[in-house]
CSV table of C-alpha atoms and ligand atoms in Angstrom, one decimal:
chain,number,residue,atom,x,y,z
A,1,MET,CA,85.3,113.5,123.7
A,2,PRO,CA,84.6,116.5,121.5
A,3,PRO,CA,85.1,115.7,117.8
A,4,PHE,CA,88.3,116.8,116.1
A,5,GLN,CA,90.2,116.2,112.9
A,6,TYR,CA,93.6,114.5,112.9
A,7,ILE,CA,96.0,115.3,110.1
A,8,GLU,CA,99.6,113.9,109.6
A,9,ALA,CA,101.7,116.7,108.1
A,10,GLU,CA,103.9,115.5,105.2
A,11,SER,CA,106.5,118.1,105.6
A,12,LEU,CA,107.6,120.9,107.9
A,13,ASP,CA,106.1,123.5,105.6
A,14,ASP,CA,102.9,121.5,105.6
A,15,ALA,CA,102.8,121.4,109.4
A,16,VAL,CA,103.4,125.1,109.7
A,17,GLY,CA,100.6,125.8,107.2
A,18,LEU,CA,98.2,123.6,109.0
A,19,LEU,CA,99.0,125.1,112.4
A,20,ALA,CA,98.4,128.6,111.0
A,21,GLU,CA,94.7,128.0,111.0
A,22,SER,CA,92.6,128.7,114.1
A,23,GLY,CA,91.7,125.8,116.3
A,24,ALA,CA,94.8,123.8,115.3
A,25,ALA,CA,97.2,122.3,117.7
A,26,VAL,CA,100.4,120.2,117.2
A,27,VAL,CA,100.2,116.7,118.7
A,28,GLY,CA,102.9,114.2,119.6
A,29,GLY,CA,101.7,111.0,121.4
A,30,GLY,CA,98.7,112.8,122.7
A,31,THR,CA,99.2,111.6,126.2
A,32,ASP,CA,98.9,115.1,127.7
A,33,LEU,CA,96.9,116.9,125.0
A,34,LEU,CA,94.0,114.4,124.5
A,35,PRO,CA,93.0,114.2,128.2
A,36,GLN,CA,92.8,118.0,128.2
A,37,VAL,CA,90.7,118.0,125.0
A,38,ARG,CA,88.4,115.4,126.5
A,39,ASP,CA,88.0,117.4,129.7
A,40,GLY,CA,87.3,120.7,127.9
A,41,ILE,CA,90.4,122.4,129.2
A,42,VAL,CA,91.8,122.8,125.7
A,43,ALA,CA,89.6,123.4,122.6
A,44,ALA,CA,91.2,121.9,119.5
A,45,GLU,CA,89.4,121.2,116.3
A,46,ARG,CA,92.4,120.0,114.3
A,47,LEU,CA,95.4,118.0,115.6
A,48,VAL,CA,98.5,118.1,113.5
A,49,GLY,CA,100.8,115.1,113.9
A,50,LEU,CA,104.5,115.3,113.0
A,51,GLY,CA,105.5,111.6,112.9
A,52,ALA,CA,105.4,111.4,109.1
A,53,VAL,CA,107.6,114.5,108.6
A,54,PRO,CA,110.9,113.2,107.2
A,55,GLY,CA,113.6,113.1,110.0
A,56,LEU,CA,111.4,114.4,112.8
A,57,ALA,CA,111.1,111.0,114.6
A,58,GLU,CA,114.9,110.3,114.3
A,59,ILE,CA,117.9,110.8,116.5
A,60,SER,CA,121.1,111.5,114.6
A,61,GLU,CA,124.8,112.5,115.1
A,62,SER,CA,125.6,116.1,114.0
A,63,GLY,CA,128.8,118.1,114.4
A,64,GLY,CA,130.0,115.9,117.3
A,65,GLY,CA,126.7,116.3,119.1
A,66,LEU,CA,123.2,114.8,118.7
A,67,VAL,CA,120.0,116.1,117.1
A,68,ILE,CA,116.7,114.7,118.3
A,69,GLY,CA,113.7,115.2,116.2
A,70,ALA,CA,110.6,116.5,118.1
A,71,ALA,CA,108.6,113.4,117.2
A,72,ALA,CA,111.2,111.0,118.6
A,73,THR,CA,109.6,109.0,121.4
A,74,ILE,CA,110.8,109.4,125.0
A,75,ALA,CA,111.6,105.6,125.0
A,76,ASP,CA,113.8,106.1,121.9
A,77,VAL,CA,115.6,109.0,123.6
A,78,ALA,CA,116.1,106.9,126.8
A,79,GLY,CA,117.4,103.9,124.9
A,80,HIS,CA,119.7,105.7,122.5
A,81,SER,CA,123.3,104.6,123.0
A,82,GLY,CA,124.8,108.1,122.3
A,83,VAL,CA,122.4,109.7,124.8
A,84,ARG,CA,123.3,107.2,127.4
A,85,ARG,CA,127.0,107.5,126.8
A,86,ARG,CA,127.4,111.3,126.4
A,87,TYR,CA,124.3,112.9,127.9
A,88,ALA,CA,123.6,110.6,130.8
A,89,ALA,CA,121.3,113.1,132.6
A,90,LEU,CA,119.0,113.1,129.7
A,91,GLY,CA,119.0,109.3,129.4
A,92,GLU,CA,118.2,109.0,133.1
A,93,ALA,CA,115.5,111.7,133.0
A,94,ALA,CA,113.8,110.2,130.0
A,95,GLY,CA,114.2,106.6,131.1
A,96,GLY,CA,112.6,107.2,134.5
A,97,LEU,CA,109.7,109.4,133.7
A,98,ALA,CA,106.0,108.4,133.7
A,99,THR,CA,105.4,104.8,132.7
A,100,PRO,CA,106.6,102.5,129.9
A,101,GLN,CA,103.4,103.1,128.0
A,102,ILE,CA,103.7,106.9,128.2
A,103,ARG,CA,107.4,106.7,127.2
A,104,ASN,CA,106.5,104.6,124.2
A,105,ALA,CA,103.8,106.9,123.0
A,106,GLY,CA,105.0,110.3,124.2
A,107,THR,CA,107.5,112.4,122.3
A,108,ILE,CA,110.3,114.7,123.3
A,109,GLY,CA,108.4,117.6,121.7
A,110,GLY,CA,105.3,116.8,123.7
A,111,ASN,CA,107.3,116.3,126.9
A,112,LEU,CA,108.9,119.7,126.7
A,113,ASN,CA,105.5,121.4,125.8
A,114,GLN,CA,103.2,119.5,128.2
A,115,ARG,CA,101.0,121.7,130.3
A,116,PRO,CA,101.4,122.0,134.1
A,117,ARG,CA,100.0,119.4,136.5
A,118,CYS,CA,98.5,121.8,139.0
A,119,TRP,CA,95.2,120.2,140.2
A,120,TYR,CA,93.4,123.5,139.9
A,121,TYR,CA,94.5,124.0,136.2
A,122,ARG,CA,93.6,120.4,135.4
A,123,SER,CA,90.1,120.6,136.9
A,124,PRO,CA,87.5,121.5,134.2
A,125,LEU,CA,85.4,123.1,136.9
A,126,ILE,CA,88.0,125.7,138.1
A,127,PRO,CA,88.6,128.9,136.0
A,128,CYS,CA,92.1,129.5,137.3
A,129,LEU,CA,94.4,132.3,136.0
A,130,LYS,CA,96.0,129.9,133.5
A,131,LYS,CA,92.6,129.5,131.8
A,132,GLY,CA,91.9,133.2,131.8
A,133,GLY,CA,90.2,133.3,135.2
A,134,ASP,CA,90.8,136.0,137.8
A,135,ARG,CA,92.5,134.2,140.6
A,136,CYS,CA,94.8,131.4,141.7
A,137,TYR,CA,92.6,128.9,143.6
A,138,ALA,CA,95.6,126.8,144.7
A,139,LEU,CA,96.8,129.6,147.1
A,140,ALA,CA,93.9,129.1,149.4
A,141,GLY,CA,93.9,125.4,148.9
A,142,ASN,CA,96.5,122.7,148.6
A,143,THR,CA,100.0,124.1,148.1
A,144,ARG,CA,102.1,121.0,148.7
A,145,LEU,CA,103.2,120.5,145.1
A,146,LEU,CA,103.6,124.1,144.0
A,147,CYS,CA,106.7,126.2,143.5
A,148,VAL,CA,109.0,127.7,146.2
A,149,THR,CA,110.5,130.3,143.9
A,150,GLY,CA,109.6,132.2,140.8
A,151,GLY,CA,105.8,132.3,141.4
A,152,ASP,CA,104.0,135.4,140.3
A,153,ARG,CA,100.2,135.2,140.8
A,154,CYS,CA,100.4,131.6,139.5
A,155,TYR,CA,102.6,129.0,141.3
A,156,ILE,CA,103.0,126.0,139.1
A,157,VAL,CA,106.1,123.9,138.7
A,158,HIS,CA,107.3,122.8,135.3
A,159,PRO,CA,106.4,119.2,134.9
A,160,SER,CA,109.0,118.0,132.4
A,161,ASP,CA,111.9,115.9,133.5
A,162,THR,CA,113.7,116.1,130.2
A,163,ALA,CA,113.5,120.0,130.3
A,164,VAL,CA,115.6,119.9,133.5
A,165,ALA,CA,118.2,117.6,132.0
A,166,LEU,CA,118.4,119.5,128.7
A,167,SER,CA,118.9,122.8,130.6
A,168,ALA,CA,121.9,121.3,132.4
A,169,LEU,CA,123.4,120.0,129.1
A,170,ASP,CA,123.2,123.4,127.4
A,171,ALA,CA,120.9,122.0,124.8
A,172,ARG,CA,119.2,124.2,122.2
A,173,LEU,CA,115.8,124.0,120.5
A,174,GLU,CA,115.1,124.7,116.9
A,175,THR,CA,111.6,125.9,116.1
A,176,ALA,CA,109.5,126.5,112.9
A,177,GLY,CA,106.6,128.9,112.4
A,178,ARG,CA,105.0,131.3,110.1
A,179,GLY,CA,107.8,133.9,110.6
A,180,GLY,CA,110.5,131.3,109.9
A,181,GLY,CA,112.5,129.3,112.3
A,182,ARG,CA,114.8,130.2,115.2
A,183,GLU,CA,117.2,128.4,117.5
A,184,LEU,CA,117.3,129.2,121.2
A,185,ALA,CA,118.9,127.8,124.4
A,186,VAL,CA,116.5,125.6,126.5
A,187,GLY,CA,117.1,128.1,129.3
A,188,ASP,CA,115.6,130.9,127.1
A,189,PHE,CA,112.7,128.8,125.9
A,190,PHE,CA,110.8,128.3,129.2
A,191,ALA,CA,109.1,131.4,130.7
A,192,GLY,CA,107.5,132.0,134.1
A,193,PRO,CA,104.1,133.4,134.8
A,194,GLY,CA,105.5,136.9,135.0
A,195,ARG,CA,105.9,136.9,131.2
A,196,ASP,CA,102.5,135.3,130.4
A,197,LEU,CA,100.2,133.7,132.9
A,198,GLN,CA,98.7,131.4,130.2
A,199,ARG,CA,101.8,130.0,128.7
A,200,GLU,CA,105.0,128.3,129.9
A,201,ASN,CA,107.3,129.1,127.0
A,202,VAL,CA,108.1,131.7,124.4
A,203,LEU,CA,106.6,129.9,121.4
A,204,GLU,CA,104.4,132.2,119.3
A,205,PRO,CA,101.0,131.0,118.2
A,206,GLY,CA,101.5,128.4,115.4
A,207,GLU,CA,105.2,127.9,116.2
A,208,LEU,CA,106.4,124.5,117.1
A,209,VAL,CA,109.5,122.8,118.3
A,210,VAL,CA,111.2,120.9,115.5
A,211,ARG,CA,114.5,119.6,117.0
A,212,VAL,CA,116.5,119.4,120.2
A,213,ILE,CA,120.2,120.0,119.7
A,214,LEU,CA,122.7,118.5,122.1
A,215,PRO,CA,126.1,120.2,121.7
A,216,ALA,CA,129.4,118.4,121.4
A,217,ASP,CA,130.9,120.5,124.2
A,218,ALA,CA,128.2,119.9,126.9
A,219,PRO,CA,129.8,119.1,130.3
A,220,GLU,CA,131.1,115.5,130.0
A,221,ARG,CA,129.8,114.0,133.2
A,222,SER,CA,126.1,114.4,134.2
A,223,VAL,CA,123.4,112.8,136.3
A,224,TYR,CA,119.7,113.1,136.9
A,225,LEU,CA,118.1,112.4,140.3
A,226,LYS,CA,114.4,112.7,141.1
A,227,VAL,CA,112.4,112.5,144.4
A,228,ARG,CA,108.8,111.3,143.9
A,229,GLU,CA,106.1,109.7,146.0
A,230,ARG,CA,105.7,106.6,143.8
A,231,GLU,CA,108.5,104.9,141.9
A,232,SER,CA,106.5,104.8,138.6
A,233,GLY,CA,104.1,107.1,136.9
A,234,ASP,CA,104.8,110.0,139.2
A,235,PHE,CA,106.1,113.6,138.7
A,236,ALA,CA,109.1,115.0,140.6
A,237,LEU,CA,108.5,116.5,144.0
A,238,VAL,CA,112.0,117.8,143.4
A,239,SER,CA,114.6,116.8,140.8
A,240,VAL,CA,118.1,117.8,139.9
A,241,ALA,CA,120.3,117.5,136.8
A,242,ALA,CA,123.9,118.2,137.5
A,243,ALA,CA,126.6,118.3,134.9
A,244,LEU,CA,130.4,119.0,135.3
A,245,SER,CA,133.4,119.1,133.1
A,246,PHE,CA,137.0,118.9,134.3
A,247,ASP,CA,140.3,120.5,133.4
A,248,ASP,CA,143.8,119.3,134.3
A,249,SER,CA,145.1,121.3,137.2
A,250,GLY,CA,148.7,120.9,136.0
A,251,ASP,CA,149.8,118.8,139.0
A,252,GLY,CA,147.7,115.7,138.3
A,253,GLY,CA,144.5,116.9,139.9
A,254,ALA,CA,141.2,117.8,138.2
A,255,VAL,CA,139.7,121.2,138.4
A,256,ILE,CA,136.0,121.8,137.7
A,257,GLY,CA,135.7,123.7,134.4
A,258,GLN,CA,132.0,123.9,133.7
A,259,ALA,CA,129.2,123.3,136.3
A,260,ARG,CA,125.5,123.2,135.7
A,261,VAL,CA,123.0,122.5,138.5
A,262,VAL,CA,119.4,122.7,137.5
A,263,LEU,CA,116.4,121.9,139.7
A,264,GLY,CA,112.9,120.6,138.7
A,265,GLY,CA,109.8,120.8,140.9
A,266,VAL,CA,110.8,124.1,142.6
A,267,ALA,CA,109.9,126.8,140.1
A,268,PRO,CA,107.6,127.4,137.1
A,269,VAL,CA,110.6,126.8,134.8
A,270,PRO,CA,113.7,124.6,135.2
A,271,TYR,CA,115.6,126.5,137.9
A,272,ARG,CA,119.4,127.1,137.5
A,273,ALA,CA,121.1,127.0,140.9
A,274,VAL,CA,123.7,129.6,139.8
A,275,GLU,CA,125.1,130.2,143.3
A,276,VAL,CA,126.1,126.5,143.4
A,277,GLU,CA,127.5,126.6,139.8
A,278,GLU,CA,129.6,129.7,140.5
A,279,TRP,CA,130.9,128.2,143.8
A,280,LEU,CA,132.0,124.9,142.0
A,281,VAL,CA,133.9,126.4,139.0
A,282,GLY,CA,137.6,126.5,139.4
A,283,ARG,CA,137.7,124.2,142.5
A,284,LEU,CA,139.9,121.1,142.8
A,285,ALA,CA,137.4,118.3,142.3
A,286,SER,CA,139.0,116.3,145.1
A,287,GLY,CA,138.5,119.2,147.6
A,288,VAL,CA,134.8,119.8,147.0
A,289,ASP,CA,132.5,119.1,149.9
A,290,PRO,CA,129.1,118.4,148.2
A,291,ALA,CA,127.2,119.4,151.4
A,292,GLU,CA,128.9,122.8,151.4
A,293,ALA,CA,127.9,123.4,147.8
A,294,ALA,CA,124.4,122.1,148.3
A,295,ALA,CA,123.8,124.5,151.2
A,296,LEU,CA,123.8,127.3,148.7
A,297,VAL,CA,120.7,126.0,146.9
A,298,LEU,CA,117.6,128.2,146.8
A,299,PRO,CA,118.9,131.1,148.9
A,300,ASN,CA,115.8,133.3,148.3
A,301,ALA,CA,113.1,130.7,148.3
A,302,THR,CA,109.6,131.8,149.5
A,303,PRO,CA,107.8,128.6,150.3
A,304,LEU,CA,104.0,128.4,150.6
A,305,PRO,CA,102.3,127.0,153.7
A,306,GLN,CA,102.6,123.3,152.7
A,307,ASN,CA,105.7,123.1,150.6
A,308,GLY,CA,108.7,124.2,152.7
A,309,TYR,CA,109.8,120.5,152.7
A,310,LYS,CA,111.1,121.1,149.1
A,311,ILE,CA,114.0,123.2,150.3
A,312,PRO,CA,115.9,120.6,152.4
A,313,MET,CA,114.8,118.0,149.8
A,314,ALA,CA,116.5,120.1,147.0
A,315,ARG,CA,119.7,120.6,149.0
A,316,ASN,CA,119.8,116.8,149.7
A,317,ILE,CA,119.5,115.7,146.1
A,318,VAL,CA,122.0,118.3,145.0
A,319,LYS,CA,124.4,117.0,147.5
A,320,ARG,CA,123.8,113.4,146.3
A,321,ALA,CA,124.1,114.4,142.6
A,322,LEU,CA,127.5,116.2,143.2
A,323,ALA,CA,128.8,113.4,145.3
A,324,SER,CA,128.0,110.9,142.6
A,325,LEU,CA,129.7,113.0,139.9
A,326,LEU,CA,132.7,113.7,142.0
A,327,GLY,CA,133.0,110.1,143.1
A,328,ASN,CA,132.9,110.8,146.8
A,329,GLU,CA,129.5,109.3,147.8
B,1,FAD,C1,100.5,109.1,134.8
B,1,FAD,C2,101.4,110.1,134.2
B,1,FAD,C3,102.6,110.3,134.7
B,1,FAD,C4,103.6,111.2,134.2
B,1,FAD,N1,104.8,111.4,134.7
B,1,FAD,C5,105.7,112.2,134.2
B,1,FAD,C6,106.9,112.4,134.7
B,1,FAD,O1,107.3,111.9,135.8
B,1,FAD,N2,107.8,113.3,134.1
B,1,FAD,C7,107.4,113.9,133.0
B,1,FAD,O2,108.3,114.7,132.4
B,1,FAD,N3,106.2,113.8,132.4
B,1,FAD,C8,105.4,112.9,133.0
B,1,FAD,N4,104.1,112.7,132.4
B,1,FAD,C9,103.8,113.5,131.3
B,1,FAD,C10,104.1,112.8,130.0
B,1,FAD,O3,105.5,112.6,129.9
B,1,FAD,C11,103.6,113.6,128.9
B,1,FAD,O4,102.3,113.4,128.8
B,1,FAD,C12,104.3,113.3,127.6
B,1,FAD,O5,105.7,113.5,127.6
B,1,FAD,C13,103.7,114.2,126.5
B,1,FAD,O6,104.2,113.8,125.2
B,1,FAD,P1,103.2,113.6,124.0
B,1,FAD,O7,104.0,113.5,122.8
B,1,FAD,O8,102.2,112.6,124.3
B,1,FAD,O9,102.6,115.1,124.1
B,1,FAD,P2,101.1,115.5,123.5
B,1,FAD,O10,100.1,115.1,124.5
B,1,FAD,O11,101.0,115.1,122.1
B,1,FAD,O12,101.3,117.1,123.6
B,1,FAD,C14,101.6,117.8,124.8
B,1,FAD,C15,101.6,119.3,124.5
B,1,FAD,O13,102.7,119.6,123.8
B,1,FAD,C16,102.3,120.3,122.6
B,1,FAD,N5,103.3,119.8,121.6
B,1,FAD,C17,103.5,118.5,121.2
B,1,FAD,N6,104.5,118.4,120.3
B,1,FAD,C18,105.0,119.7,120.2
B,1,FAD,C19,106.0,120.3,119.4
B,1,FAD,N7,106.8,119.6,118.6
B,1,FAD,N8,106.2,121.6,119.5
B,1,FAD,C20,105.4,122.4,120.2
B,1,FAD,N9,104.4,121.9,121.0
B,1,FAD,C21,104.2,120.6,121.0
B,1,FAD,C22,100.9,119.8,122.3
B,1,FAD,O14,100.2,120.8,121.5
B,1,FAD,C23,100.4,119.8,123.7
B,1,FAD,O15,100.0,121.0,124.2
B,1,FAD,C24,103.2,111.9,133.0
B,1,FAD,C25,102.0,111.7,132.4
B,1,FAD,C26,101.1,110.8,133.0
B,1,FAD,C27,99.7,110.6,132.3
């Protein structure tokens, strides 16, 4: 392991100041960052921890919604009663990811900002595009776990389960940096390789995620489903977060008011299945055939040689997610 300095910031201003210096990186539980430092994939001379910054490890009620500090652990998010009750998809995504050890050490800020799991990126021996190299080695190699849509020279999938759930719940992220702070929708935070091959989000150098804001008016019913090869310690082959709200139809029935269907494991960012969402809105809940809705998933997918299986897999879990939300499993 190369030597590095670890500093606990005492305040947000302190953290921003420390991160302004070259060679500095923000660290949560270190479960993703430290292996990359060890393997020489990331060069960091100074790691700045957020756990001592007042409020950043807490989850609190605010304006009828919830605010989750970036240094709150994944286990705390998964076990929080307000998350479980009002934002079920997030509770399920957090509670089922990785292993108990990683959930205890890893933070929500780290989970959202973790780097991709592409084997070629993770190998210290392979200078892929994400590390400033001149080609994607995965394309001529193993493409089984790569994206089926949204690839552009690089074909990663975004690894974070909580990112998918937060997208479906219309969550927002608050950031801090040298230029001040900003608040943006989770859907605007992640960015594909077309924007920048070496980054997966729109954070500027030295900018960090400070809080996750769950709105009071998020769709009331939500679910997170994930297909993986092993039940524990495994990333999603494909996952879905679906969230619905209902209005009274006037004659005793329920009409779908808001619909969010977001897929993980298929694109370099959490992927909104807008065709399905638009099809669902305004329909009588009792009349929806989940299979008909799910058939609309990924209409323009361009799978690679070994990952075409992700398309029927995505349609199947969308069908299951909608059936469970509509109560017609
Ligand atoms: C065996 C294994 C299985 C796993 N399975 C899953 C899975 O199924 N689903 C899943 O989602 N994840 C999975 N993971 C990934 C794991 O969840 C992440 O390692 C963890 O969430 C990262 O959190 P951390 O706090 O340890 O991040 P760190 O390692 O501390 O940081 C990760 C990255 O985020 C940056 N960062 C940290 N905090 C902030 C912040 N506040 N603002 C901006 N950038 C920040 C760091 O600089 C670093 O680049 C798995 C990991 C392992 C090892």
